[in-house]
Each structure stands twice: as structure tokens, then as C-alpha cells.
Coordinates of N, CA, C and O in Angstrom, one line a residue:
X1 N 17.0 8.7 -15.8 CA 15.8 8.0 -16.3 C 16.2 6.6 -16.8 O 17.4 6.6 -17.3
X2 N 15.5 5.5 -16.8 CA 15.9 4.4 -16.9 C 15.1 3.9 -17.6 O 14.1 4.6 -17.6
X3 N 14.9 2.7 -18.4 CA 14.2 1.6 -19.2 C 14.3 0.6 -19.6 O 15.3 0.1 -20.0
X4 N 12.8 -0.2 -19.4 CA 13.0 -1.8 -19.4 C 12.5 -2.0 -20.4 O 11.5 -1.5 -21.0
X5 N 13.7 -3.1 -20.8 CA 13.8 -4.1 -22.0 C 13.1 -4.9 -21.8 O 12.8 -5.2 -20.6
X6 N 12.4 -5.7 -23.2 CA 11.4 -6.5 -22.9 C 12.0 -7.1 -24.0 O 12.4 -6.5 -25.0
X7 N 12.0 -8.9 -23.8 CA 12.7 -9.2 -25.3 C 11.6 -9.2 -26.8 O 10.8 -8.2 -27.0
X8 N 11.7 -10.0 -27.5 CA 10.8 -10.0 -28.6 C 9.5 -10.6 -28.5 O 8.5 -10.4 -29.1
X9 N 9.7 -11.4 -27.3 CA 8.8 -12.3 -26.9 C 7.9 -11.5 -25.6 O 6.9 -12.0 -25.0
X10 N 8.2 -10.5 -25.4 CA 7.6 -9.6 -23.9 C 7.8 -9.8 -23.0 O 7.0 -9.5 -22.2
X11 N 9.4 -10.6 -22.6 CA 9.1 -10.8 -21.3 C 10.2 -10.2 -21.1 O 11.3 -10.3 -21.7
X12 N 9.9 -9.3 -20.0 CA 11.5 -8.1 -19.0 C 12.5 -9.3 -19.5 O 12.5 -10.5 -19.5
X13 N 13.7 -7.8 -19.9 CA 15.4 -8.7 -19.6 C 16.0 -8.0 -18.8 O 16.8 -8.5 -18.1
X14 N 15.9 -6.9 -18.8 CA 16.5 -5.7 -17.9 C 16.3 -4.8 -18.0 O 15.3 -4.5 -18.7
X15 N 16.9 -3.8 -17.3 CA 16.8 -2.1 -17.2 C 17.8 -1.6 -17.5 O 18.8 -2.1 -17.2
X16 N 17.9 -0.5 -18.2 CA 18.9 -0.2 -19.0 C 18.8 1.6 -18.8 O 17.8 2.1 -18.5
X17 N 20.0 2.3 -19.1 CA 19.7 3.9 -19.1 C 18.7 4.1 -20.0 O 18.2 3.3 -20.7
X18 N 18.6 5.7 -20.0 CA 18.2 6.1 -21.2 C 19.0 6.3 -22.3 O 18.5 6.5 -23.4
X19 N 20.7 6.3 -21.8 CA 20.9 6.0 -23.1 C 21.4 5.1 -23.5 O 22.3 5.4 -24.3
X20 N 21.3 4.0 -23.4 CA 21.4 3.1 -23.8 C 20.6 2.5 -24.6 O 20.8 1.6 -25.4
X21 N 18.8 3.3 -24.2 CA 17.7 2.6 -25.1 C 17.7 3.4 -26.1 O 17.7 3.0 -27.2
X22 N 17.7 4.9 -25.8 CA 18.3 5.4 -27.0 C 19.0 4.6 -28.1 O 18.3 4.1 -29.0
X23 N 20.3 4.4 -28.0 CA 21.2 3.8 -28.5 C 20.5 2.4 -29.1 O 21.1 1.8 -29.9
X24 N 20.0 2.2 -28.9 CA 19.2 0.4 -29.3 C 18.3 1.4 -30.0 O 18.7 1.5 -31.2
X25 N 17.1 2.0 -29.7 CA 15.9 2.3 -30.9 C 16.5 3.2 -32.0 O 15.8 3.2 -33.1
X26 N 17.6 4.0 -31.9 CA 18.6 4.9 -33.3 C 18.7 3.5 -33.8 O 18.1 3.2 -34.9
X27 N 19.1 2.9 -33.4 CA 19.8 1.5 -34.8 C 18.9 0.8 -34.9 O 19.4 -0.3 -35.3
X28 N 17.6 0.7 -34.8 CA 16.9 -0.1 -34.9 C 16.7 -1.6 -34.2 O 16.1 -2.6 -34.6
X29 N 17.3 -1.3 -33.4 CA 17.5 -3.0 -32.3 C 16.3 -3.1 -31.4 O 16.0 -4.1 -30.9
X30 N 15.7 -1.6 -31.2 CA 13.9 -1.9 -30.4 C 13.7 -0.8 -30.6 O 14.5 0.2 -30.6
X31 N 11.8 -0.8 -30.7 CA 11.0 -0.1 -30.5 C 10.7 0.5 -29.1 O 11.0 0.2 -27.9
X32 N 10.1 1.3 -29.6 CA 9.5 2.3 -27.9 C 8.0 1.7 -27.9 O 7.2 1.8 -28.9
X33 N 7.7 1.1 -26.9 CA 6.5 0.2 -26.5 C 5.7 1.4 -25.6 O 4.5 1.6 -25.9
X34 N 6.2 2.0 -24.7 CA 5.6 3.0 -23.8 C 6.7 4.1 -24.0 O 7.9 3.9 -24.0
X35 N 6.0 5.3 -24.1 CA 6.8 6.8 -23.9 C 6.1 7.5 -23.0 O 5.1 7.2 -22.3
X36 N 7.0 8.5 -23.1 CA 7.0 10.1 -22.0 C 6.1 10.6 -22.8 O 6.2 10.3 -24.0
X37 N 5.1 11.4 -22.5 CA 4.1 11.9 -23.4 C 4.3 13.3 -23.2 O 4.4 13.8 -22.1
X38 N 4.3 14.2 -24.5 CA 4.8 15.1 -25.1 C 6.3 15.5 -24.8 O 6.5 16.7 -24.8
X39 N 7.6 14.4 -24.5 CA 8.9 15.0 -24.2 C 9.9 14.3 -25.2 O 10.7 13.4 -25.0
X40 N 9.4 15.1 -26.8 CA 10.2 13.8 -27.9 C 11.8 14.2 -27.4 O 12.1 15.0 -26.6
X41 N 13.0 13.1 -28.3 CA 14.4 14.0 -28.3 C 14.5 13.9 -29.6 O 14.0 13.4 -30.6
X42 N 15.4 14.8 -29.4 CA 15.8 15.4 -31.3 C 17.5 14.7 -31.5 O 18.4 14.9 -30.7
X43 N 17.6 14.1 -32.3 CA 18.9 13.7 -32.5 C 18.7 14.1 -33.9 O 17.7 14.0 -34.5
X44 N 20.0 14.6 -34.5 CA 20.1 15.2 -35.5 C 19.2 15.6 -36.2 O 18.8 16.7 -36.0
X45 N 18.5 14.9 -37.3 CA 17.0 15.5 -38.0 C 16.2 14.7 -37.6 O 15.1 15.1 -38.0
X46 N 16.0 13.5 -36.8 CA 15.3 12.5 -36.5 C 14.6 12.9 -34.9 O 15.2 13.5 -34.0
X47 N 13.9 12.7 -34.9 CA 12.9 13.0 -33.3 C 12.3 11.8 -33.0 O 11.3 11.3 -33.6
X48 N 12.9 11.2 -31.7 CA 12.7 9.7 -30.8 C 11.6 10.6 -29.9 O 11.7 11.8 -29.6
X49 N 10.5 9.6 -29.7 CA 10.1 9.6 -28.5 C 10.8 8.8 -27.2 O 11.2 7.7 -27.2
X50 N 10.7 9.7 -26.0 CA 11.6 9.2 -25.1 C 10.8 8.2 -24.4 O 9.7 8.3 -23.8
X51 N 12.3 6.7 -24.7 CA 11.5 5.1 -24.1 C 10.9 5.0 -22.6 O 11.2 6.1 -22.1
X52 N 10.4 4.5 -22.0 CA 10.0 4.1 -20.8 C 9.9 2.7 -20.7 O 10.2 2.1 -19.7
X53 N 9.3 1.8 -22.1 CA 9.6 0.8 -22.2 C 10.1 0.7 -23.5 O 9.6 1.6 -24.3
X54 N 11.1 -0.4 -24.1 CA 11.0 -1.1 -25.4 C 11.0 -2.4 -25.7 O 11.2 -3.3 -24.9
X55 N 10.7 -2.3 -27.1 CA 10.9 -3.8 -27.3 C 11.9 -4.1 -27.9 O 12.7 -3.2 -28.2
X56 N 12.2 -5.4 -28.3 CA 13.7 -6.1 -29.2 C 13.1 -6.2 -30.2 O 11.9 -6.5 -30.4
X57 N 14.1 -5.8 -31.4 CA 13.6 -6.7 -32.5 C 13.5 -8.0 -32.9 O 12.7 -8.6 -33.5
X58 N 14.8 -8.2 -32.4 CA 15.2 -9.8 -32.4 C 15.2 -10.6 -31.0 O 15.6 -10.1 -30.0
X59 N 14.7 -11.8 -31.2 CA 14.9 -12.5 -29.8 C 16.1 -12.3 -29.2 O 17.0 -12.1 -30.1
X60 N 16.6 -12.2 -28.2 CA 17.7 -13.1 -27.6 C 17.4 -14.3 -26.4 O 16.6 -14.3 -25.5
X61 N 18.3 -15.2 -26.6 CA 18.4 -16.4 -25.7 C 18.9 -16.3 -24.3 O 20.1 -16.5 -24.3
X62 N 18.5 -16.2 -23.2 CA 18.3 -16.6 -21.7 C 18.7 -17.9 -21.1 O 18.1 -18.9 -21.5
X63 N 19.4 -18.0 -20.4 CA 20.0 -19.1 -20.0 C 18.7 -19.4 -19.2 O 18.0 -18.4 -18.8
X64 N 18.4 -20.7 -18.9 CA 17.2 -21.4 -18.0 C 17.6 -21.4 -16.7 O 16.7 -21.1 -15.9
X65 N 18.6 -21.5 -16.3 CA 19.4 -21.5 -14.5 C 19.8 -20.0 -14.6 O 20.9 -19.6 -14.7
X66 N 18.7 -19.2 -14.6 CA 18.9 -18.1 -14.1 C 18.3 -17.8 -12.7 O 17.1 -17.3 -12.6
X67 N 19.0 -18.1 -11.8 CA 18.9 -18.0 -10.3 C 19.6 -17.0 -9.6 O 20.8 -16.8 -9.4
X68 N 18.3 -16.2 -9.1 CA 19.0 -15.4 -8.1 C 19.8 -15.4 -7.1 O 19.3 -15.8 -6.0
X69 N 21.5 -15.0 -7.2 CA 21.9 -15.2 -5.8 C 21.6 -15.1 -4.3 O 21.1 -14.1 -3.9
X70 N 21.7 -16.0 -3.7 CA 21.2 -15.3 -1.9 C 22.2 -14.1 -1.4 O 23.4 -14.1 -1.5
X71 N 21.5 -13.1 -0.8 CA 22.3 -11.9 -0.6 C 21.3 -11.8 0.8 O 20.1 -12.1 0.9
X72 N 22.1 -11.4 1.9 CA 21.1 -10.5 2.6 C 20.5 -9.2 2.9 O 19.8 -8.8 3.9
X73 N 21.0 -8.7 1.6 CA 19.6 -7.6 1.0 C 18.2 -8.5 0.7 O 17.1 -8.3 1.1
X74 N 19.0 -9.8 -0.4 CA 17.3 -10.3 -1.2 C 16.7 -10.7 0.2 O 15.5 -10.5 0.3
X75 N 17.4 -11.4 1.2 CA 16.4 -11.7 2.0 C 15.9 -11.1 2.6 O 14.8 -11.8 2.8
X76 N 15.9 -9.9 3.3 CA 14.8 -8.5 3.7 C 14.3 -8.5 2.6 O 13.3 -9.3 2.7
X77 N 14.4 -8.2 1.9 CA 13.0 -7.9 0.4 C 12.6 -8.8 0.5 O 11.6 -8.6 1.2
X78 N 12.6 -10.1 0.2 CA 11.8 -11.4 -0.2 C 11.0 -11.3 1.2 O 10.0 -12.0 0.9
X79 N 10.9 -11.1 2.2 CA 10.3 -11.1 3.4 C 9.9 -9.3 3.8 O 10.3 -9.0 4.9
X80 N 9.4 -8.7 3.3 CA 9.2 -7.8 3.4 C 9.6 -7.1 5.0 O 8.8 -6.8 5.8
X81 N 11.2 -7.1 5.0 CA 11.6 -6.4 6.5 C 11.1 -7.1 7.6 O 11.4 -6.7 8.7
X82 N 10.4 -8.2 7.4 CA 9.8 -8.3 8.6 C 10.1 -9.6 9.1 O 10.4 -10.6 8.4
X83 N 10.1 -9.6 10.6 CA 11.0 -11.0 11.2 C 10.0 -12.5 10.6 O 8.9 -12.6 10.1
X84 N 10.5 -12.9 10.8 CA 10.1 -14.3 10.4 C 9.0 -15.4 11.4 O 8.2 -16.2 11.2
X85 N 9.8 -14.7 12.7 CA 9.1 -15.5 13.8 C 8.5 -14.5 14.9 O 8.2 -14.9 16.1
X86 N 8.3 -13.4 14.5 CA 7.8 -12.4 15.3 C 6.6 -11.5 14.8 O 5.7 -10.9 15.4
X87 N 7.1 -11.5 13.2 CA 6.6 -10.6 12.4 C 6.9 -8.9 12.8 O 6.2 -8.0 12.3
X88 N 7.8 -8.7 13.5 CA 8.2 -7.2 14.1 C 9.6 -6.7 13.2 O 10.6 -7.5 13.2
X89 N 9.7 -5.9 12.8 CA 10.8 -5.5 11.8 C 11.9 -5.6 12.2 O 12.6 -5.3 13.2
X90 N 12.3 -6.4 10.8 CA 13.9 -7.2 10.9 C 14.9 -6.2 9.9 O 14.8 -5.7 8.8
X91 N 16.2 -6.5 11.1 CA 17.0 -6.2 10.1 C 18.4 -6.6 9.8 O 19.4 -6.1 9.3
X92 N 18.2 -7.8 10.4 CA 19.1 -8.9 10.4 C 18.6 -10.3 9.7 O 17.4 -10.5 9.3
X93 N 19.4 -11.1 9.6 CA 19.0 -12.4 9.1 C 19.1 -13.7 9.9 O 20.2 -13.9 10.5
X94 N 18.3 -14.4 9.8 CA 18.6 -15.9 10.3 C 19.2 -17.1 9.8 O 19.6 -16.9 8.7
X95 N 19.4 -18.2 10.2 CA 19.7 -19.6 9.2 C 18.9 -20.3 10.1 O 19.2 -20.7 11.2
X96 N 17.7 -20.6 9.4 CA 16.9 -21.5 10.7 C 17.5 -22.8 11.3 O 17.3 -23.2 12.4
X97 N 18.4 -23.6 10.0 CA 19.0 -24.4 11.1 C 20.3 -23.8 11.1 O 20.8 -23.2 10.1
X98 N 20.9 -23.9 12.2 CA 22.2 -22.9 12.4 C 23.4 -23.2 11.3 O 23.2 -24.3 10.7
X99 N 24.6 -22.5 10.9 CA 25.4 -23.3 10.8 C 26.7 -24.1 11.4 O 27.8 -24.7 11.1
X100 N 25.6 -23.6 12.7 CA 26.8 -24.7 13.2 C 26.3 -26.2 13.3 O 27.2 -27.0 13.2
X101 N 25.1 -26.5 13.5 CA 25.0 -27.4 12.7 C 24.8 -27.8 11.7 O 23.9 -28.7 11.6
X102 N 25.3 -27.6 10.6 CA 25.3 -28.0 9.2 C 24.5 -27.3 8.1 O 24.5 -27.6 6.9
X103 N 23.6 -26.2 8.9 CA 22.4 -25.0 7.8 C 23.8 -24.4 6.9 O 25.0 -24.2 7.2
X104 N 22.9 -24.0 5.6 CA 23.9 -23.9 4.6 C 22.9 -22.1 4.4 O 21.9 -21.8 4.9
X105 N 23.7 -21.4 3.5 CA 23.2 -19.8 3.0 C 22.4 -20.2 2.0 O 23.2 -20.1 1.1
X106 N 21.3 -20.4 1.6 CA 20.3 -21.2 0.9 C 19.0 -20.4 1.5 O 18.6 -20.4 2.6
X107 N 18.3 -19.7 -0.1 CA 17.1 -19.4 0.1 C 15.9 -20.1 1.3 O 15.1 -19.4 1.9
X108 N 16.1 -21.5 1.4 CA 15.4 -22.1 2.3 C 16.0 -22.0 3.7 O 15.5 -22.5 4.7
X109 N 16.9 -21.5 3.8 CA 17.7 -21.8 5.4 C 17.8 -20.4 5.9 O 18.2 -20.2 7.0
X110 N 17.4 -19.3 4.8 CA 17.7 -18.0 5.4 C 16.4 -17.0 5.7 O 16.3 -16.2 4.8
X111 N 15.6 -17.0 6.8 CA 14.9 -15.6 6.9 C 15.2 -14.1 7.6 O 16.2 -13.6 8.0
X112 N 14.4 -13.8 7.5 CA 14.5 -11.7 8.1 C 14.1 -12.3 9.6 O 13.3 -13.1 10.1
X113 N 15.0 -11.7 9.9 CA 15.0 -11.8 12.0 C 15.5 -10.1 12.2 O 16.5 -9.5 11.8
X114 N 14.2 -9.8 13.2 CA 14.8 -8.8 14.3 C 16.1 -9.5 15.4 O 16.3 -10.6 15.8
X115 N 16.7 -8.5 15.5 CA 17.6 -8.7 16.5 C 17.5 -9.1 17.8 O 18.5 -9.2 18.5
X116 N 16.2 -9.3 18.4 CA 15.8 -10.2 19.6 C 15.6 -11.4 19.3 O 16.4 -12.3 19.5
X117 N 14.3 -11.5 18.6 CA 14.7 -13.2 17.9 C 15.9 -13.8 17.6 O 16.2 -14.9 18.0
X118 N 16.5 -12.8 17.0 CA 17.9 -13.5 16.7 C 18.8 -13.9 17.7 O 19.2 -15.0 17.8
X119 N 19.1 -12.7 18.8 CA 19.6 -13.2 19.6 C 18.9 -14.3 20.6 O 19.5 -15.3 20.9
X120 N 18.2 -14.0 20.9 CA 17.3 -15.8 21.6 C 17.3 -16.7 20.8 O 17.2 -17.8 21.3
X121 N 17.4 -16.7 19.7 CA 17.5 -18.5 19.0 C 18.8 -18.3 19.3 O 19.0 -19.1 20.2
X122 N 19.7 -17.9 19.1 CA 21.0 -18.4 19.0 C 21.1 -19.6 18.2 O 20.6 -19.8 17.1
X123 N 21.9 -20.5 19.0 CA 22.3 -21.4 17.7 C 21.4 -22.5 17.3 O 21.7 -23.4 16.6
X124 N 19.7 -22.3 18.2 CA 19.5 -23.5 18.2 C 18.4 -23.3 16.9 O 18.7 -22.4 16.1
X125 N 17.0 -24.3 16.8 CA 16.6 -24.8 15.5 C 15.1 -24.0 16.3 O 15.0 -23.8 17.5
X126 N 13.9 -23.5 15.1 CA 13.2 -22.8 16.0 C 12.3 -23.7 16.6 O 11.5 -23.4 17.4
X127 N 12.5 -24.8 16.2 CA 11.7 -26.4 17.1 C 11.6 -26.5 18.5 O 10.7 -26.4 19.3
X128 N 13.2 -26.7 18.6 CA 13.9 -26.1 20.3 C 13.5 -25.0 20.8 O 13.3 -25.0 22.0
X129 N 13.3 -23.9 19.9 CA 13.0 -22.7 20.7 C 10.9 -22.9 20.8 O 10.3 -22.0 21.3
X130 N 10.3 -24.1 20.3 CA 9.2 -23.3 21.0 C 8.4 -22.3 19.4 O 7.4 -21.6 19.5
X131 N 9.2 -22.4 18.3 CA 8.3 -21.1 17.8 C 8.1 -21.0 15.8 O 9.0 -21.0 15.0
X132 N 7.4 -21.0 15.7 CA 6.9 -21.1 14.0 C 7.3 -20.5 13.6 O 7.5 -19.6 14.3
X133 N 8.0 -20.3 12.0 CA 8.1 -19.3 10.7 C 6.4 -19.5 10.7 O 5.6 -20.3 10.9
X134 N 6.6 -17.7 10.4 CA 5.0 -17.1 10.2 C 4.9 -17.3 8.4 O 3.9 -17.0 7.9
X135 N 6.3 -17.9 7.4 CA 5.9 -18.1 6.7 C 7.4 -19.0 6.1 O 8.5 -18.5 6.1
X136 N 7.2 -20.0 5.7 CA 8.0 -20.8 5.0 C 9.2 -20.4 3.6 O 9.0 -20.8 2.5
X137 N 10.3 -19.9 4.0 CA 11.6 -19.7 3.6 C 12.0 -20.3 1.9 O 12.5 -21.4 1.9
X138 N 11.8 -19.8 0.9 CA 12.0 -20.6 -0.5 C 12.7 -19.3 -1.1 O 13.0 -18.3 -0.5
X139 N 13.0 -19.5 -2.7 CA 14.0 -18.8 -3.5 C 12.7 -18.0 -4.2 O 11.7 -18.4 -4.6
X140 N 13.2 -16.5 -4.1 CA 12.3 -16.0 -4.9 C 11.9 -16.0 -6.3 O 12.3 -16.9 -7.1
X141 N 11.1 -15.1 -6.7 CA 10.2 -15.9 -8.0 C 9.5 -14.5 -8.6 O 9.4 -13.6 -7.7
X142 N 9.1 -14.1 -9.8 CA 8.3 -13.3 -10.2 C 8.7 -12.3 -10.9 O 9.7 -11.8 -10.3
X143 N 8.4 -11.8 -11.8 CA 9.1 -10.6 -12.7 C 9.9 -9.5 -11.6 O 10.6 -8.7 -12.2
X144 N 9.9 -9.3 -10.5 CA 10.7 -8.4 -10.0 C 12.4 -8.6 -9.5 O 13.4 -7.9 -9.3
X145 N 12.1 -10.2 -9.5 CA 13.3 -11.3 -8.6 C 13.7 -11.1 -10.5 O 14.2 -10.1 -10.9
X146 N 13.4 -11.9 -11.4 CA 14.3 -12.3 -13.0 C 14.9 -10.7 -13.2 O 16.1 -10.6 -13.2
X147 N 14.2 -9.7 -13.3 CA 14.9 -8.4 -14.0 C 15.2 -7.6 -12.7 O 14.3 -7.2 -11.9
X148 N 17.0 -7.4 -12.6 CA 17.6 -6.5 -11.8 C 17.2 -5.0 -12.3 O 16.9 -4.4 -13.3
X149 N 17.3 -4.7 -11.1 CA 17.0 -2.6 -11.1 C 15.6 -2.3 -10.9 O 15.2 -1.1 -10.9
X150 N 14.5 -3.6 -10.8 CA 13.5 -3.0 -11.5 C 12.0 -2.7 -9.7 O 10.8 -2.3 -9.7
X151 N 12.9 -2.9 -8.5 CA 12.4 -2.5 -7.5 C 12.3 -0.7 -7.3 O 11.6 -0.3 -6.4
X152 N 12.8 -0.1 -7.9 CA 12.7 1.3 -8.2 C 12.3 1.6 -9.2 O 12.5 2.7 -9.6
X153 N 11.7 1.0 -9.8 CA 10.7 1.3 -11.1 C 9.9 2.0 -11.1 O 9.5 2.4 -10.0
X154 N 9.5 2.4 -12.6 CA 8.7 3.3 -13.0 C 7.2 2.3 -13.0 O 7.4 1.2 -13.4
X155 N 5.9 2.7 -12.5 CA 4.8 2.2 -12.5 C 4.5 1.8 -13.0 O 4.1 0.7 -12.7
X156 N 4.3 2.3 -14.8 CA 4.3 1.7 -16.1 C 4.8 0.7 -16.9 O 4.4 0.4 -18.0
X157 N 6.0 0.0 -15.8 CA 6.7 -1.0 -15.7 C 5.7 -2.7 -15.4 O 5.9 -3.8 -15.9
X158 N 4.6 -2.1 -14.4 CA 4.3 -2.8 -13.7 C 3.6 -4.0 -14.3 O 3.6 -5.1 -13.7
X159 N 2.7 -3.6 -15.8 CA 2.0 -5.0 -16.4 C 2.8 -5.6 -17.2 O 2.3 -6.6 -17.7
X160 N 4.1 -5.3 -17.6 CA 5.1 -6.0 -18.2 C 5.6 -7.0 -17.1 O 5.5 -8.2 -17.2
X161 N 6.2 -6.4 -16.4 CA 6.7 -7.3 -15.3 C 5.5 -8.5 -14.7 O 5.9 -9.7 -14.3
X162 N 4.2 -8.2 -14.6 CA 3.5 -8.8 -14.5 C 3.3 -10.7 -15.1 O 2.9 -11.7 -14.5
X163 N 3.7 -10.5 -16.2 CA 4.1 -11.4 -17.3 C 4.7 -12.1 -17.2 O 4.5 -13.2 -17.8
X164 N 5.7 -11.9 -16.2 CA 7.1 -13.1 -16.0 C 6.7 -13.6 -14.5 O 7.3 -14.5 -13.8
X165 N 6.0 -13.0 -14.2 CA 5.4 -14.0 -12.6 C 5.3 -15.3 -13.2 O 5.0 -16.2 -12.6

């Protein structure tokens, strides 16, 4: 079981076990914002409700260039599996402009290509080939991209995360 942190201010910082939120709401470092309903735990004479979300008590500070790495996992997710210029399920990646000529691994240079597309562009640019991105290539964005872990979430997660869009 797992739980998202939300700072003082409500906005997701992460996901964390359960015991680790444990460990944060025993010492008083956050509250339980959402629980499991009727499943308290008992730690010595004291009885936690079990977190699903908490909060901080205190702020902490976030660096502003928090940018997600390019991976070609993020880019199937950020494009929902699906090719770029076909719209038929991808499970490869593109660099729309190649690198062989000078396309860099950059959210904008990288979409989801099936493996026919892919191999027909080959190295060239999709101009040459004749064919549109069905949608324009950028760095992702929104409470699911800022807080890692949280694409396997718990549903009750979901108007928190909402927040940081």
C-alpha cells in the first residue's frame, strides 16, 4: 500500500510506502488527509488511521527546474501508446528530425511510432515522407508528470493531483 504526500501547501511531492507515512504521522511531520475506512493500526497504545493521503506540517522547498527526464517509457505514456503519424499502436519511438541529422533526445524531437512508420521514415524528416504528427511533440506537464509512482494510483489520489495540473 502506498501514499501521497502532499506538501503544506497541497500540492503532491510524492508517494511514499505505508511505512514511511506511518513513520511521518507517529512523529508528527503529517497528518492523514484521506484514510482507509474502518482499517485503524495500533501501534503501541496509540491507534493511526491508515494514510492514503497526508499532509506536511511544515513546508518544504522544491526546486523550480524540476523537469522530467526524456525516457522512452515517458514517451509511450505522454502519447498514449499510440503512433504519432498513424495513430495505430506504438511501441517504439521516433526523433522526428533524425539524428542523423542533428535531432537531439528532447521531448520535442521524440514521439510513439509503430514499427512500420518507423521503419518507412527511416532517416528522413516527416515533410519528406509526405505525413503529419497527429499531434505536436512537447515535455510533459500535470500532476501525474511532477509526482513519480503516481500512474498506479490509488483513485482518491486523483483531486489532489488534479491541483498541480
Amino acid at each position: 500500500m502506498r501514499t501521497l504526500v502532499l506538501n503544506a501547501g497541497y500540492e503532491p511531492l510524492t508517494v511514499v510506502s505505508f511505512k514511511r507515512a506511518m513513520v511521518l504521522v507517529m512523529n508528527d511531520k503529517a497528518s492523514v488527509i484521506e484514510r482507509v475506512e474502518n482499517d485503524p493500526v495500533i501501534a503501541g497504545r496509540r491507534r493511526f488511521d491508515r494514510p492514503v493521503v497526508i499532509l506536511l506540517t511544515r513546508y518544504v522547498r522544491v526546486p523550480a527546474a524540476r523537469r522530467q527526464p526524456v525516457t522512452r517509457r515517458g514517451v509511450l505514456r505522454r502519447d498514449e501508446h499510440r503512433c504519432g503519424y498513424c495513430g495505430k499502436a506504438a511501441s517504439t519511438i521516433d526523433h522526428v528530425m533524425p539524428r542523423s541529422r542533428g535531432g537531439g533526445d528532447s521531448w520535442e524531437n521524440l514521439v510513439a511510432c509503430c514499427l512500420r512508420c518507423n521503419n518507412a521514415k527511416s532517416d528522413r524528416t516527416p515533410q519528406e515522407m509526405g505525413w503529419e504528427l497527429h499531434r505536436t511533440p512537447r515535455a510533459p506537464h500535470g500532476g501525474t508528470w511532477v509526482v513519480r509512482g503516481v500512474e498506479r494510483g490509488d483513485p482518491v489520489w486523483e483531486r489532489y493531483l488534479a491541483l498541480a495540473a
